[in-house]
Coordinates of C-alpha atoms in Angstrom, one line a residue:
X19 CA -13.6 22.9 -17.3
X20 CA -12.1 23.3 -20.7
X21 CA -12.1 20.6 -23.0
X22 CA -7.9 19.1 -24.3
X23 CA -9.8 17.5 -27.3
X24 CA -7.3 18.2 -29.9
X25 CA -8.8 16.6 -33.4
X26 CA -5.8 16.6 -35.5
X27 CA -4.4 14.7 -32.7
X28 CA -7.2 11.9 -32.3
X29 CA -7.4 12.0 -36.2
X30 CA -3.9 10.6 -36.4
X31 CA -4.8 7.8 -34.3
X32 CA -7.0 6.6 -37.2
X33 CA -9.9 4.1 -35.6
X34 CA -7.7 2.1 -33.4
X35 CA -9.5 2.2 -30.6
X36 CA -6.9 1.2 -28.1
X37 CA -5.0 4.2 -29.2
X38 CA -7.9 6.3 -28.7
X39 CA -8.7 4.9 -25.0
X40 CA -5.1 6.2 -24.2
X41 CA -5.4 9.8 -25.6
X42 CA -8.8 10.7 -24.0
X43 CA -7.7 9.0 -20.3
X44 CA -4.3 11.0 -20.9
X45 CA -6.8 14.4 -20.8
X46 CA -8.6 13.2 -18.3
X47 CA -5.5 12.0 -16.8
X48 CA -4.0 15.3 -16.4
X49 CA -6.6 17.7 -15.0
X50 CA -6.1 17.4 -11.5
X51 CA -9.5 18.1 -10.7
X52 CA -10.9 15.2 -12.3
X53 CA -8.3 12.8 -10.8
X54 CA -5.3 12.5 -8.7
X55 CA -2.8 10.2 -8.9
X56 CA -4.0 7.3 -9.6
X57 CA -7.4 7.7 -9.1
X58 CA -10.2 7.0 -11.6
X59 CA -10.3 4.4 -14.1
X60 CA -11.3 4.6 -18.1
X61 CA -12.3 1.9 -20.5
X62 CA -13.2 0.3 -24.0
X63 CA -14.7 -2.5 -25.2
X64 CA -13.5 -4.3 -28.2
X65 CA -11.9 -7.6 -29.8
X66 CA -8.7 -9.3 -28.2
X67 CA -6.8 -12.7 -29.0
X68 CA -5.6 -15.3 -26.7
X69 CA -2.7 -17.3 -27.6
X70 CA -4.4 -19.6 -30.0
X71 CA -5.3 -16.9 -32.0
X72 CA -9.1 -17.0 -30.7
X73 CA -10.7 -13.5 -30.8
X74 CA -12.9 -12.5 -28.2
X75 CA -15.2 -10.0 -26.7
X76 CA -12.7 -8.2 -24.5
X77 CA -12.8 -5.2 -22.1
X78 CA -9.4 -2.9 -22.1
X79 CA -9.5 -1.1 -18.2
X80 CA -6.9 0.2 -16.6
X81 CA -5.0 -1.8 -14.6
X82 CA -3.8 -1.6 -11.3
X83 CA -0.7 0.8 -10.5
X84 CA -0.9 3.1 -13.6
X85 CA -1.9 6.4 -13.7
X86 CA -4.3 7.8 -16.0
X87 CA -2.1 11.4 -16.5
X88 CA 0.6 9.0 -18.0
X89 CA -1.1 5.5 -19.1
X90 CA 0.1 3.3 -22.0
X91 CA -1.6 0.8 -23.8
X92 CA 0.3 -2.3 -21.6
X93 CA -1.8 0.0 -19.0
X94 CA -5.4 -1.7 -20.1
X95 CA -5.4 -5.3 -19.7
X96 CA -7.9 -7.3 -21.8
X97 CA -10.5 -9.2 -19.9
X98 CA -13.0 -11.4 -21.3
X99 CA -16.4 -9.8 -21.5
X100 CA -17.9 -13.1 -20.9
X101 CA -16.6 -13.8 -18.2
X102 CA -17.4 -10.1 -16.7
X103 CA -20.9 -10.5 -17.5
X104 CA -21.2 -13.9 -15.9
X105 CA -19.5 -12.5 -12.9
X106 CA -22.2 -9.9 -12.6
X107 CA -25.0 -12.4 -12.1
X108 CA -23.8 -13.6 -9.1
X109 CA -25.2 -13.1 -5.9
X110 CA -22.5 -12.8 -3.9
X111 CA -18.8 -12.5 -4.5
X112 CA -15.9 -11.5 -2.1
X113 CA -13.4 -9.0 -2.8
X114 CA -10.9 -11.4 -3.0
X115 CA -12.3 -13.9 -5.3
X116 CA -13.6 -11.4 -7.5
X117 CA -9.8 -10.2 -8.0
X118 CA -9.3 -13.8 -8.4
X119 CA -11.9 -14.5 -11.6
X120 CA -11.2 -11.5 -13.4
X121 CA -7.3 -12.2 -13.3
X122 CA -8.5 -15.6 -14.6
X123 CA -10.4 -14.1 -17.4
X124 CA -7.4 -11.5 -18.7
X125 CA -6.3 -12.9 -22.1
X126 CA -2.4 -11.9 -21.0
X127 CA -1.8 -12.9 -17.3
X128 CA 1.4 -10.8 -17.0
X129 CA -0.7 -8.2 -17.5
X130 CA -1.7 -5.8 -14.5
X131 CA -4.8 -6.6 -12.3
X132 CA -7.9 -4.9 -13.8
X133 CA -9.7 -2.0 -11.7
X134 CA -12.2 -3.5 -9.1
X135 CA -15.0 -1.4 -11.1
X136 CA -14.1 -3.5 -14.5
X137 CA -17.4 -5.8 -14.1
X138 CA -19.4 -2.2 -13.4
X139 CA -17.7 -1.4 -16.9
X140 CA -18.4 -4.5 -18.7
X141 CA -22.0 -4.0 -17.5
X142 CA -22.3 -0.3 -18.8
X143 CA -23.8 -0.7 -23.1
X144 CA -21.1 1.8 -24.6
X145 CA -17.9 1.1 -25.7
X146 CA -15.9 4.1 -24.1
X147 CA -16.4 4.8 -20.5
X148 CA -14.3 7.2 -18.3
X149 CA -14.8 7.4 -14.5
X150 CA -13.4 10.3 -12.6
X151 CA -13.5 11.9 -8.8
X152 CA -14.4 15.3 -10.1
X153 CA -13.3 17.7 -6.9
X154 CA -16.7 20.1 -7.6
X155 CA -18.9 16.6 -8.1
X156 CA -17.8 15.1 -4.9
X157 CA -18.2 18.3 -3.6
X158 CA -21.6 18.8 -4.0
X159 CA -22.6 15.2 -3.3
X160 CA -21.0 15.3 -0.1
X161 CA -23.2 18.2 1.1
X162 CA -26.6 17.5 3.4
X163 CA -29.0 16.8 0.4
X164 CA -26.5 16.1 -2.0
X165 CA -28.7 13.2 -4.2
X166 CA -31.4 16.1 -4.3
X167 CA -28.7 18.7 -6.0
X168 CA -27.4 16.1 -8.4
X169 CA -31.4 15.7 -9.7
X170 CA -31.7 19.0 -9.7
X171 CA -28.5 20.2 -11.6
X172 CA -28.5 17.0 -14.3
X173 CA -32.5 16.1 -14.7
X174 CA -32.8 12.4 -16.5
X175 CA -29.1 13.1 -18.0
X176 CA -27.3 11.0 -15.2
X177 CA -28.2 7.9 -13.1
X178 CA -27.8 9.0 -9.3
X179 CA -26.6 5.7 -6.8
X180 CA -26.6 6.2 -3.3
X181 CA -23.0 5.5 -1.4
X182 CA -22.2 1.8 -1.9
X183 CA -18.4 0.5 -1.8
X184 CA -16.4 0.3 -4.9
X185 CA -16.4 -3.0 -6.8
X186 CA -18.7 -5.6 -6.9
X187 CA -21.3 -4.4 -4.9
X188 CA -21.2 -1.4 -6.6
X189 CA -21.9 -3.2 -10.0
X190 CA -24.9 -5.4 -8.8
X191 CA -26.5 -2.2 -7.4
X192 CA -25.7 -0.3 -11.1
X193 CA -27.7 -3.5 -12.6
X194 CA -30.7 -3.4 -10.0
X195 CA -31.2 0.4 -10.6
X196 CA -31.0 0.2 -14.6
X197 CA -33.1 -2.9 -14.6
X198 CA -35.0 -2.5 -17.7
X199 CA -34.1 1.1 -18.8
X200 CA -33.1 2.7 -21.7
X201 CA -29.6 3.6 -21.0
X202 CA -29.5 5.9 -24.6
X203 CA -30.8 8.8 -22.7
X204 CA -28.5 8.7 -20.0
X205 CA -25.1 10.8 -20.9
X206 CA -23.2 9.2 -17.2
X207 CA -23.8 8.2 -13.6
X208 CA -23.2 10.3 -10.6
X209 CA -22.1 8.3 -7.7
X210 CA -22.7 9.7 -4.4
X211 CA -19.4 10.4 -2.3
X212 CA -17.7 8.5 -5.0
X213 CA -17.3 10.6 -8.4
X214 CA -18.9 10.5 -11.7
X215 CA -19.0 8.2 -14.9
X216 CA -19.7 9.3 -18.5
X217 CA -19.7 7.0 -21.5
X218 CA -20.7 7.0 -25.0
X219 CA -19.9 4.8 -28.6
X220 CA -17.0 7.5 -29.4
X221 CA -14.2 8.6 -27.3
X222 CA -14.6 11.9 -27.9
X223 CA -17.9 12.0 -27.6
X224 CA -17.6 10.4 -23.5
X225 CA -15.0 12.3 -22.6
X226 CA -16.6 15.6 -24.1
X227 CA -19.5 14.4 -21.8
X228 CA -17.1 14.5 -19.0
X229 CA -15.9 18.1 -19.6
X230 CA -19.6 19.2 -19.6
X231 CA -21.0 17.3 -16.7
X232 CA -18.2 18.4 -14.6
X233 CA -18.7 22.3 -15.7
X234 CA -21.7 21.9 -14.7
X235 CA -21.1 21.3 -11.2
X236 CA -18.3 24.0 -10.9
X237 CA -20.8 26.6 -11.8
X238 CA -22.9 25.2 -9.4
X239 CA -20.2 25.8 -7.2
X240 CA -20.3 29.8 -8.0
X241 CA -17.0 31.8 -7.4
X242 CA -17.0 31.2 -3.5
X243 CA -13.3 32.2 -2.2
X244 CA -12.4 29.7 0.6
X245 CA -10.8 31.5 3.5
X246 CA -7.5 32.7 3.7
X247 CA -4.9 33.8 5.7
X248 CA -1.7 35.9 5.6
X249 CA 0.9 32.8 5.1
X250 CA 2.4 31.0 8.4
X251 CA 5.6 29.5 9.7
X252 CA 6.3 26.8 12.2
X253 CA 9.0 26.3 14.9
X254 CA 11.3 23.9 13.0
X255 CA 11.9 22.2 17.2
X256 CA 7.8 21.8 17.1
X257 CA 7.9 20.2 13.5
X258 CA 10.5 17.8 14.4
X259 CA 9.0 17.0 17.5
X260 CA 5.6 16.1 15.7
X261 CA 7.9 13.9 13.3
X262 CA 9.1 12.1 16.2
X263 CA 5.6 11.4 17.8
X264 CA 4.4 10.1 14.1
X265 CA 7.3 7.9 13.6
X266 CA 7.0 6.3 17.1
X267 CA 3.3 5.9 16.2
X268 CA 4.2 4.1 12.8
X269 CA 7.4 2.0 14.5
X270 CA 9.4 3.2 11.3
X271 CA 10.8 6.9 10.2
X272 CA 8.6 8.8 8.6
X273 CA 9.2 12.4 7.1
X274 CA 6.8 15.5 7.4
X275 CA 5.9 19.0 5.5
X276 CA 4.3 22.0 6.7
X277 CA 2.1 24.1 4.5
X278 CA 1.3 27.2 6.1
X279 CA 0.0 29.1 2.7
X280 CA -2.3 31.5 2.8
X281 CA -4.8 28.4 1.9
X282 CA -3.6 26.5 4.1
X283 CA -3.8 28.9 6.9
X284 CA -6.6 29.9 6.5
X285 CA -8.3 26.5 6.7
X286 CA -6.4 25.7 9.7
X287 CA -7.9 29.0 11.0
X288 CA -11.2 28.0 10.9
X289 CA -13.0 27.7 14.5
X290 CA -14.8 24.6 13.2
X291 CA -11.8 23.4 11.6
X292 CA -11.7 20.1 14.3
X293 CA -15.0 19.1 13.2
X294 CA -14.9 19.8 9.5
X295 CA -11.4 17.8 8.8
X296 CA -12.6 14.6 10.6
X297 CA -15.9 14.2 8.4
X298 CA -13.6 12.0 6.2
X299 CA -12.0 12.3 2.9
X300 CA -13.1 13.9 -0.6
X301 CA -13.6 10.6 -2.4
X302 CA -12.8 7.0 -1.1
X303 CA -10.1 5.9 -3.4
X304 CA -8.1 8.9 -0.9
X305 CA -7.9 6.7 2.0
X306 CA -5.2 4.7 0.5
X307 CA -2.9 7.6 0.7
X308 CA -4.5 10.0 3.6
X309 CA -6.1 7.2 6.2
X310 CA -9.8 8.1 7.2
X311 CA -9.3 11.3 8.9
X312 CA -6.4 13.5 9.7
X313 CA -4.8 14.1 12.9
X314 CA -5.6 17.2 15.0
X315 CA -2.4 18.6 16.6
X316 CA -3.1 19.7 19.7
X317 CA -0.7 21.8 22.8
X318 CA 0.5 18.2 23.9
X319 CA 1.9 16.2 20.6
X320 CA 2.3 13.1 22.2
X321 CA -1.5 13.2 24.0
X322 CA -2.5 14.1 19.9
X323 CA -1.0 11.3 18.4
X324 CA -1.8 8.6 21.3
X325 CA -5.9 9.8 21.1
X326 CA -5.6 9.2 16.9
X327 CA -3.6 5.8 17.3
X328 CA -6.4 4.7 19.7
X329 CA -9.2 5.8 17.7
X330 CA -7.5 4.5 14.2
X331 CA -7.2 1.0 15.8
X332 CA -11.1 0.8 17.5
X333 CA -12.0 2.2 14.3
X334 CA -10.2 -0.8 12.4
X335 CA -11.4 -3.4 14.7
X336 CA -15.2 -2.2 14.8
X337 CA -14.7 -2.9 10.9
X338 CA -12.5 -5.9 10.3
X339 CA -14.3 -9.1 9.4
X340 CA -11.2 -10.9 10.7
X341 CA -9.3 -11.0 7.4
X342 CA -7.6 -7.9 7.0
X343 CA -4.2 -6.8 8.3
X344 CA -4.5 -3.0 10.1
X345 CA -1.4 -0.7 8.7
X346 CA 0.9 0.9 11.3
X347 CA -1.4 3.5 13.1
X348 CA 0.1 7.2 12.4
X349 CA -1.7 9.5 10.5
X350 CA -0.9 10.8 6.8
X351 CA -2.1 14.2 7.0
X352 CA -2.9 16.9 9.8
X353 CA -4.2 20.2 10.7
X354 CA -2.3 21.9 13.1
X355 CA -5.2 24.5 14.0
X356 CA -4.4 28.2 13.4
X357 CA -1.2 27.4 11.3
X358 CA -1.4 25.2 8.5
X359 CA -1.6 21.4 7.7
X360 CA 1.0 18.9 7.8
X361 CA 1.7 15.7 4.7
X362 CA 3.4 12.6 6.2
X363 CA 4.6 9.8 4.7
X364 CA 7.9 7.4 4.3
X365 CA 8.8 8.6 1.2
X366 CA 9.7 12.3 -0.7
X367 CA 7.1 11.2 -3.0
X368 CA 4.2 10.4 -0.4
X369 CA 4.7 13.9 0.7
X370 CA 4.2 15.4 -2.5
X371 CA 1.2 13.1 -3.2
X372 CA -0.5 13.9 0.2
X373 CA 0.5 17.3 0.0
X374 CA -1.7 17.3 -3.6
X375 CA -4.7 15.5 -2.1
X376 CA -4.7 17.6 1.1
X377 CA -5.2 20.4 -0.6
X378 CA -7.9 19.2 -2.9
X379 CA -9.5 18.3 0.2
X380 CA -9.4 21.4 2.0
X381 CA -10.5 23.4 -1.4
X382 CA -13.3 20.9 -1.6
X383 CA -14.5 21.2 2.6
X384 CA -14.4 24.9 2.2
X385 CA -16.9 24.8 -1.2
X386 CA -19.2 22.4 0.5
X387 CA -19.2 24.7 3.5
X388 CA -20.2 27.7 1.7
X389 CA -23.0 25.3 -0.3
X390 CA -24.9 23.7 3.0
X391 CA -22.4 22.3 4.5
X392 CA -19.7 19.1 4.6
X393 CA -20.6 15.7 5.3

């Protein structure tokens, strides 16, 4: 990866570290291979007054709804750290009222929602941290012995954690497995099927840290070429009918766009292409915008999207706890095999979203293939 630091540029900024947080996530923000809209979440610790004029220990993370390639300073809310850290020591806390406590705890509360991962933050001992879904870390991690090769490649540099969800959980386990150590020799955290965090006391320093922990999975990598194909095209009559089929599935319109690129095509080309694209996504933060696994389009299109609206709702109710309301049941993304892959969504701008993640995915299924495989 090459490293944006620019040190005129961060020189300018003089030691407001605010100002700072914003440059470095704006790097980080806009190498698409680190993150994708929206994804991945950057902090820094430092001092923040309430409306009395009291300072406080406060934690700047991004906030829900910006994007890192584009993020302001209104982008960071300030939480209390106190209040993180106390959070932390619970036992047990539900999504919900852990949303709940650190809204409670942001010194503006017009501000937007903190990331779910700002008590993992507060709970990390350096005052810049940047989290990112690296495509060629993810990669690698979600490959059969993937904790192995992350030991292997990084020594005692990272922290490894096993697949846990996002947020709370995710945090208590941080604190059990750095019970007691001396976090100065670790330069980030690799966390499995999730991405990678680096921190350090100076911005450029973590995000420098970044750069090299991520180069040093994509030479891990190697040069591997995914397979292509000479470049496809798609009966316009078939396209709309797979439009229809989707739309009745979601009870709304929805629009769709066909990518038969040699990439594209060639992945769709693949004999084991029905059992690769349903392994799930690259990095969990994805299923907001792609749903679990993409439909396969088959001879029949209305058989294809019945058999994924009937495995997308036993899916959901095998999961739900009771509390949670399942979306409309169409998929975002597919693989028509042999030709190419298809982005749905309501919107122009879903499309062109999807479009970017599906193809990140694909990149990333074809790596892990050719390094042991795709899980």
């Amino acid at each position: 990866m090459k490293n944006l630091w620019k040190q005129a540029e961060a020189a300018a900024l003089g030691n407001d570290l605010l100002a700072l947080r914003v440059y470095s996530s704006r790097l980080i923000g806009q190498a698409t291979d680190l993150v994708l809209h929206g994804g991945g979440n950057t902090s820094v610790k430092g001092k923040a007054e309430d409306l009395f004029g009291t300072s406080h220990e406060a934690l700047y993370v991004k906030g829900s709804g910006w994007d890192l390639a584009t993020i302001e300073s209104p982008g960071f809310p300030a939480v209390k750290m106190e209040a993180l850290l106390a959070l932390s020591r619970f036992e047990t806390l539900s999504d919900a009222d852990m949303v709940k406590a650190q809204r409670a705890a942001m010194l503006d509360p017009s501000a937007p929602s903190p990331s779910v991962e700002a008590i993992l933050h507060a709970l990390i001992p350096f005052r810049f941290v940047d989290h990112t879904h690296a495509d060629a870390v993810v990669t690698l991690s979600n490959t059969p012995q993937g904790e192995e090769k992350m030991r292997a490649l990084y020594g005692d540099r990272v922290l490894v954690v096993p697949y846990v969800m996002p947020g709370f959980i995710l945090a208590k386990e941080v604190a059990r497995l750095t019970e007691g150590m001396d976090w100065s020799r670790l330069e980030g955290m690799v966390l499995m099927h999730h991405g990678i965090f680096s921190f350090a006391d100076d911005a450029k320093e973590s995000y420098s840290r970044m750069i090299n922990l991520v180069s040093v999975a994509e030479d891990a990598l190697g040069s591997s070429r995914a397979k292509e194909e000479s470049p496809t095209e798609i009966d316009p009559i078939m396209l709309a009918g797979l439009r229809k089929e989707v739309s009745r599935a979601a009870e709304r319109p929805l629009l769709v766009s066909f990518d038969g690129s040699c990439a594209a095509a060639g992945f769709a080309s693949r004999d084991d292409v029905k059992k690769i694209a349903t392994r799930g996504p690259l990095t969990p933060d994805h299923v907001i915008r792609t749903k679990r696994v993409p439909l396969i389009v088959g001879d029949d299109l209305g058989f294809s999207v019945d058999q994924f609206v009937a495995d997308y709702q036993a899916y959901f109710e095998q999961h739900t706890n009771g509390a949670q309301t399942r979306l409309d049941s169409a998929p975002r993304w597919a693989v028509w095999p042999g030709k190419g892959t298809v982005a749905i969504g309501v919107k122009p701008t879903d499309i062109e979203i999807i479009a970017d993640i599906v193809a990140h995915t694909r990149w990333a299924i074809q790596q892990a293939e050719s390094n042991g495989g795709w899980q």
